[in-house]
mmCIF file with all atom_site columns, C-alpha atoms in Angstrom:
data_model
loop_
_atom_site.group_PDB
_atom_site.id
_atom_site.type_symbol
_atom_site.label_atom_id
_atom_site.label_alt_id
_atom_site.label_comp_id
_atom_site.label_asym_id
_atom_site.label_entity_id
_atom_site.label_seq_id
_atom_site.pdbx_PDB_ins_code
_atom_site.Cartn_x
_atom_site.Cartn_y
_atom_site.Cartn_z
_atom_site.occupancy
_atom_site.B_iso_or_equiv
_atom_site.pdbx_formal_charge
_atom_site.auth_seq_id
_atom_site.auth_comp_id
_atom_site.auth_asym_id
_atom_site.auth_atom_id
_atom_site.pdbx_PDB_model_num
ATOM 1   C CA . MET A 1 1   ? -4.875  22.901  -45.706 1.00 0.00 ? 10  MET A CA 1
ATOM 2   C CA . LYS A 1 2   ? -6.163  19.352  -45.959 1.00 0.00 ? 11  LYS A CA 1
ATOM 3   C CA . LYS A 1 3   ? -2.680  18.114  -46.835 1.00 0.00 ? 12  LYS A CA 1
ATOM 4   C CA . ILE A 1 4   ? -1.118  19.815  -43.790 1.00 0.00 ? 13  ILE A CA 1
ATOM 5   C CA . THR A 1 5   ? -3.756  18.343  -41.490 1.00 0.00 ? 14  THR A CA 1
ATOM 6   C CA . SER A 1 6   ? -3.133  14.860  -42.862 1.00 0.00 ? 15  SER A CA 1
ATOM 7   C CA . TYR A 1 7   ? 0.547   15.215  -41.869 1.00 0.00 ? 16  TYR A CA 1
ATOM 8   C CA . LEU A 1 8   ? 0.114   16.982  -38.540 1.00 0.00 ? 17  LEU A CA 1
ATOM 9   C CA . LEU A 1 9   ? -2.549  14.717  -37.066 1.00 0.00 ? 18  LEU A CA 1
ATOM 10  C CA . PRO A 1 10  ? -0.453  11.499  -37.204 1.00 0.00 ? 19  PRO A CA 1
ATOM 11  C CA . PHE A 1 11  ? 2.616   13.434  -36.049 1.00 0.00 ? 20  PHE A CA 1
ATOM 12  C CA . PHE A 1 12  ? 0.906   14.701  -32.898 1.00 0.00 ? 21  PHE A CA 1
ATOM 13  C CA . ALA A 1 13  ? -0.685  11.303  -32.249 1.00 0.00 ? 22  ALA A CA 1
ATOM 14  C CA . ILE A 1 14  ? 2.726   9.617   -32.372 1.00 0.00 ? 23  ILE A CA 1
ATOM 15  C CA . LEU A 1 15  ? 4.232   12.357  -30.237 1.00 0.00 ? 24  LEU A CA 1
ATOM 16  C CA . LEU A 1 16  ? 1.500   12.021  -27.631 1.00 0.00 ? 25  LEU A CA 1
ATOM 17  C CA . PHE A 1 17  ? 1.642   8.230   -27.278 1.00 0.00 ? 26  PHE A CA 1
ATOM 18  C CA . SER A 1 18  ? 5.412   7.820   -27.575 1.00 0.00 ? 27  SER A CA 1
ATOM 19  C CA . SER A 1 19  ? 6.085   9.838   -24.430 1.00 0.00 ? 28  SER A CA 1
ATOM 20  C CA . THR A 1 20  ? 4.143   7.377   -22.270 1.00 0.00 ? 29  THR A CA 1
ATOM 21  C CA . ALA A 1 21  ? 5.468   4.314   -24.081 1.00 0.00 ? 30  ALA A CA 1
ATOM 22  C CA . LEU A 1 22  ? 9.109   5.334   -23.696 1.00 0.00 ? 31  LEU A CA 1
ATOM 23  C CA . SER A 1 23  ? 8.907   6.767   -20.195 1.00 0.00 ? 32  SER A CA 1
ATOM 24  C CA . GLN A 1 24  ? 11.039  5.217   -17.475 1.00 0.00 ? 33  GLN A CA 1
ATOM 25  C CA . LYS A 1 25  ? 9.994   4.011   -14.058 1.00 0.00 ? 34  LYS A CA 1
ATOM 26  C CA . VAL A 1 26  ? 12.176  6.384   -12.092 1.00 0.00 ? 35  VAL A CA 1
ATOM 27  C CA . GLY A 1 27  ? 12.423  5.764   -8.366  1.00 0.00 ? 36  GLY A CA 1
ATOM 28  C CA . SER A 1 28  ? 10.841  2.326   -8.438  1.00 0.00 ? 37  SER A CA 1
ATOM 29  C CA . SER A 1 29  ? 13.732  0.496   -6.766  1.00 0.00 ? 38  SER A CA 1
ATOM 30  C CA . SER A 1 30  ? 13.829  2.197   -3.364  1.00 0.00 ? 39  SER A CA 1
ATOM 31  C CA . MET A 1 31  ? 11.646  1.629   -0.305  1.00 0.00 ? 40  MET A CA 1
ATOM 32  C CA . GLN A 1 32  ? 10.787  -1.915  -1.414  1.00 0.00 ? 41  GLN A CA 1
ATOM 33  C CA . PHE A 1 33  ? 10.077  -2.882  2.201   1.00 0.00 ? 42  PHE A CA 1
ATOM 34  C CA . LEU A 1 34  ? 6.808   -0.954  1.907   1.00 0.00 ? 43  LEU A CA 1
ATOM 35  C CA . LYS A 1 35  ? 5.521   -3.686  -0.404  1.00 0.00 ? 44  LYS A CA 1
ATOM 36  C CA . VAL A 1 36  ? 5.876   -6.373  2.291   1.00 0.00 ? 45  VAL A CA 1
ATOM 37  C CA . MET A 1 37  ? 2.673   -6.473  4.287   1.00 0.00 ? 46  MET A CA 1
ATOM 38  C CA . PRO A 1 38  ? 2.783   -6.948  8.063   1.00 0.00 ? 47  PRO A CA 1
ATOM 39  C CA . CYS A 1 39  ? -0.168  -9.350  8.176   1.00 0.00 ? 48  CYS A CA 1
ATOM 40  C CA . ALA A 1 40  ? 0.069   -13.073 7.383   1.00 0.00 ? 49  ALA A CA 1
ATOM 41  C CA . ARG A 1 41  ? -3.639  -13.441 6.618   1.00 0.00 ? 50  ARG A CA 1
ATOM 42  C CA . ALA A 1 42  ? -3.609  -10.582 4.118   1.00 0.00 ? 51  ALA A CA 1
ATOM 43  C CA . THR A 1 43  ? -0.438  -11.832 2.443   1.00 0.00 ? 52  THR A CA 1
ATOM 44  C CA . ALA A 1 44  ? -1.951  -15.312 2.117   1.00 0.00 ? 53  ALA A CA 1
ATOM 45  C CA . MET A 1 45  ? -4.929  -13.737 0.344   1.00 0.00 ? 54  MET A CA 1
ATOM 46  C CA . GLY A 1 46  ? -2.616  -12.154 -2.225  1.00 0.00 ? 55  GLY A CA 1
ATOM 47  C CA . ASP A 1 47  ? -2.841  -8.671  -0.655  1.00 0.00 ? 56  ASP A CA 1
ATOM 48  C CA . ALA A 1 48  ? -6.542  -8.497  -1.565  1.00 0.00 ? 57  ALA A CA 1
ATOM 49  C CA . TYR A 1 49  ? -7.547  -7.691  1.993   1.00 0.00 ? 58  TYR A CA 1
ATOM 50  C CA . SER A 1 50  ? -8.741  -4.081  1.996   1.00 0.00 ? 59  SER A CA 1
ATOM 51  C CA . VAL A 1 51  ? -12.445 -4.916  2.091   1.00 0.00 ? 60  VAL A CA 1
ATOM 52  C CA . LEU A 1 52  ? -12.132 -7.585  4.800   1.00 0.00 ? 61  LEU A CA 1
ATOM 53  C CA . ALA A 1 53  ? -9.769  -5.669  7.092   1.00 0.00 ? 62  ALA A CA 1
ATOM 54  C CA . SER A 1 54  ? -11.111 -5.023  10.572  1.00 0.00 ? 63  SER A CA 1
ATOM 55  C CA . GLY A 1 55  ? -9.628  -4.587  14.014  1.00 0.00 ? 64  GLY A CA 1
ATOM 56  C CA . ALA A 1 56  ? -5.973  -3.837  14.685  1.00 0.00 ? 65  ALA A CA 1
ATOM 57  C CA . GLU A 1 57  ? -4.788  -4.956  11.232  1.00 0.00 ? 66  GLU A CA 1
ATOM 58  C CA . ALA A 1 58  ? -7.201  -2.551  9.554   1.00 0.00 ? 67  ALA A CA 1
ATOM 59  C CA . VAL A 1 59  ? -5.019  0.381   10.606  1.00 0.00 ? 68  VAL A CA 1
ATOM 60  C CA . PHE A 1 60  ? -2.553  -0.655  7.897   1.00 0.00 ? 69  PHE A CA 1
ATOM 61  C CA . TRP A 1 61  ? -4.926  -1.962  5.204   1.00 0.00 ? 70  TRP A CA 1
ATOM 62  C CA . ASN A 1 62  ? -8.083  0.105   5.429   1.00 0.00 ? 71  ASN A CA 1
ATOM 63  C CA . PRO A 1 63  ? -8.331  2.660   8.255   1.00 0.00 ? 72  PRO A CA 1
ATOM 64  C CA . ALA A 1 64  ? -12.117 2.760   7.863   1.00 0.00 ? 73  ALA A CA 1
ATOM 65  C CA . GLY A 1 65  ? -12.172 -0.882  9.004   1.00 0.00 ? 74  GLY A CA 1
ATOM 66  C CA . VAL A 1 66  ? -11.160 0.243   12.492  1.00 0.00 ? 75  VAL A CA 1
ATOM 67  C CA . ALA A 1 67  ? -14.750 1.431   12.919  1.00 0.00 ? 76  ALA A CA 1
ATOM 68  C CA . LEU A 1 68  ? -15.830 -2.247  12.945  1.00 0.00 ? 77  LEU A CA 1
ATOM 69  C CA . THR A 1 69  ? -13.820 -2.921  16.110  1.00 0.00 ? 78  THR A CA 1
ATOM 70  C CA . ASP A 1 70  ? -16.034 -4.178  18.930  1.00 0.00 ? 79  ASP A CA 1
ATOM 71  C CA . LYS A 1 71  ? -13.221 -4.975  21.395  1.00 0.00 ? 80  LYS A CA 1
ATOM 72  C CA . SER A 1 72  ? -9.610  -3.901  21.945  1.00 0.00 ? 81  SER A CA 1
ATOM 73  C CA . GLU A 1 73  ? -7.094  -5.683  19.723  1.00 0.00 ? 82  GLU A CA 1
ATOM 74  C CA . VAL A 1 74  ? -3.304  -5.812  19.444  1.00 0.00 ? 83  VAL A CA 1
ATOM 75  C CA . SER A 1 75  ? -1.294  -7.142  16.507  1.00 0.00 ? 84  SER A CA 1
ATOM 76  C CA . LEU A 1 76  ? 2.477   -7.752  16.595  1.00 0.00 ? 85  LEU A CA 1
ATOM 77  C CA . THR A 1 77  ? 4.511   -8.793  13.554  1.00 0.00 ? 86  THR A CA 1
ATOM 78  C CA . TYR A 1 78  ? 8.206   -9.588  13.128  1.00 0.00 ? 87  TYR A CA 1
ATOM 79  C CA . LEU A 1 79  ? 9.751   -10.500 9.758   1.00 0.00 ? 88  LEU A CA 1
ATOM 80  C CA . LYS A 1 80  ? 13.355  -11.578 9.225   1.00 0.00 ? 89  LYS A CA 1
ATOM 81  C CA . TRP A 1 81  ? 14.525  -11.184 5.640   1.00 0.00 ? 90  TRP A CA 1
ATOM 82  C CA . ILE A 1 82  ? 17.699  -11.918 3.742   1.00 0.00 ? 91  ILE A CA 1
ATOM 83  C CA . PHE A 1 83  ? 20.975  -10.160 4.583   1.00 0.00 ? 92  PHE A CA 1
ATOM 84  C CA . ASP A 1 84  ? 19.922  -9.442  8.203   1.00 0.00 ? 93  ASP A CA 1
ATOM 85  C CA . THR A 1 85  ? 17.080  -7.181  7.146   1.00 0.00 ? 94  THR A CA 1
ATOM 86  C CA . GLN A 1 86  ? 14.273  -7.107  9.698   1.00 0.00 ? 95  GLN A CA 1
ATOM 87  C CA . GLN A 1 87  ? 10.839  -5.516  9.787   1.00 0.00 ? 96  GLN A CA 1
ATOM 88  C CA . GLY A 1 88  ? 8.468   -5.202  12.701  1.00 0.00 ? 97  GLY A CA 1
ATOM 89  C CA . ALA A 1 89  ? 4.998   -3.792  13.156  1.00 0.00 ? 98  ALA A CA 1
ATOM 90  C CA . PHE A 1 90  ? 2.742   -3.047  16.110  1.00 0.00 ? 99  PHE A CA 1
ATOM 91  C CA . SER A 1 91  ? -0.886  -2.062  15.732  1.00 0.00 ? 100 SER A CA 1
ATOM 92  C CA . PHE A 1 92  ? -3.557  -1.404  18.330  1.00 0.00 ? 101 PHE A CA 1
ATOM 93  C CA . SER A 1 93  ? -7.227  -0.551  18.031  1.00 0.00 ? 102 SER A CA 1
ATOM 94  C CA . MET A 1 94  ? -10.001 -0.046  20.552  1.00 0.00 ? 103 MET A CA 1
ATOM 95  C CA . PRO A 1 95  ? -13.590 1.163   20.560  1.00 0.00 ? 104 PRO A CA 1
ATOM 96  C CA . ILE A 1 96  ? -14.404 4.445   22.303  1.00 0.00 ? 105 ILE A CA 1
ATOM 97  C CA . GLY A 1 97  ? -17.984 4.197   23.501  1.00 0.00 ? 106 GLY A CA 1
ATOM 98  C CA . ASN A 1 98  ? -20.450 5.753   21.065  1.00 0.00 ? 107 ASN A CA 1
ATOM 99  C CA . PHE A 1 99  ? -17.754 7.834   19.340  1.00 0.00 ? 108 PHE A CA 1
ATOM 100 C CA . GLY A 1 100 ? -16.324 5.058   17.174  1.00 0.00 ? 109 GLY A CA 1
ATOM 101 C CA . SER A 1 101 ? -12.850 3.551   17.419  1.00 0.00 ? 110 SER A CA 1
ATOM 102 C CA . VAL A 1 102 ? -9.233  4.610   17.467  1.00 0.00 ? 111 VAL A CA 1
ATOM 103 C CA . GLY A 1 103 ? -6.221  2.791   16.037  1.00 0.00 ? 112 GLY A CA 1
ATOM 104 C CA . VAL A 1 104 ? -2.444  3.227   16.050  1.00 0.00 ? 113 VAL A CA 1
ATOM 105 C CA . GLN A 1 105 ? 0.279   1.502   14.079  1.00 0.00 ? 114 GLN A CA 1
ATOM 106 C CA . VAL A 1 106 ? 4.068   1.685   14.298  1.00 0.00 ? 115 VAL A CA 1
ATOM 107 C CA . GLN A 1 107 ? 6.468   0.025   11.868  1.00 0.00 ? 116 GLN A CA 1
ATOM 108 C CA . TYR A 1 108 ? 10.238  -0.246  11.767  1.00 0.00 ? 117 TYR A CA 1
ATOM 109 C CA . VAL A 1 109 ? 12.805  -1.572  9.323   1.00 0.00 ? 118 VAL A CA 1
ATOM 110 C CA . ASP A 1 110 ? 16.384  -2.515  10.175  1.00 0.00 ? 119 ASP A CA 1
ATOM 111 C CA . PHE A 1 111 ? 18.717  -3.091  7.239   1.00 0.00 ? 120 PHE A CA 1
ATOM 112 C CA . GLY A 1 112 ? 21.320  -4.810  9.415   1.00 0.00 ? 121 GLY A CA 1
#
């Protein structure tokens, strides 16, 4: 019994770890435009903006940041990429009295 266990334990360990080591990244090449952020300040900070996001831009980064809005804000973004690819974004946030805030964002991508 001890001999069987000494063979089975390494076999199952190799089997368990080889599946994750040899797995492929399926579906990682589509929708790459989602990685481009529609905010120059956040991109300049290396996309480490979730904690600092407030106002209209917070709708995209951290929706809870909209609660910090003390006045109405609008953010418009237009990006022109290679091969006539274009991306645009519109975001709006405004406080609603004592109830908190509301925010809306719309994005589009045109692949030419």
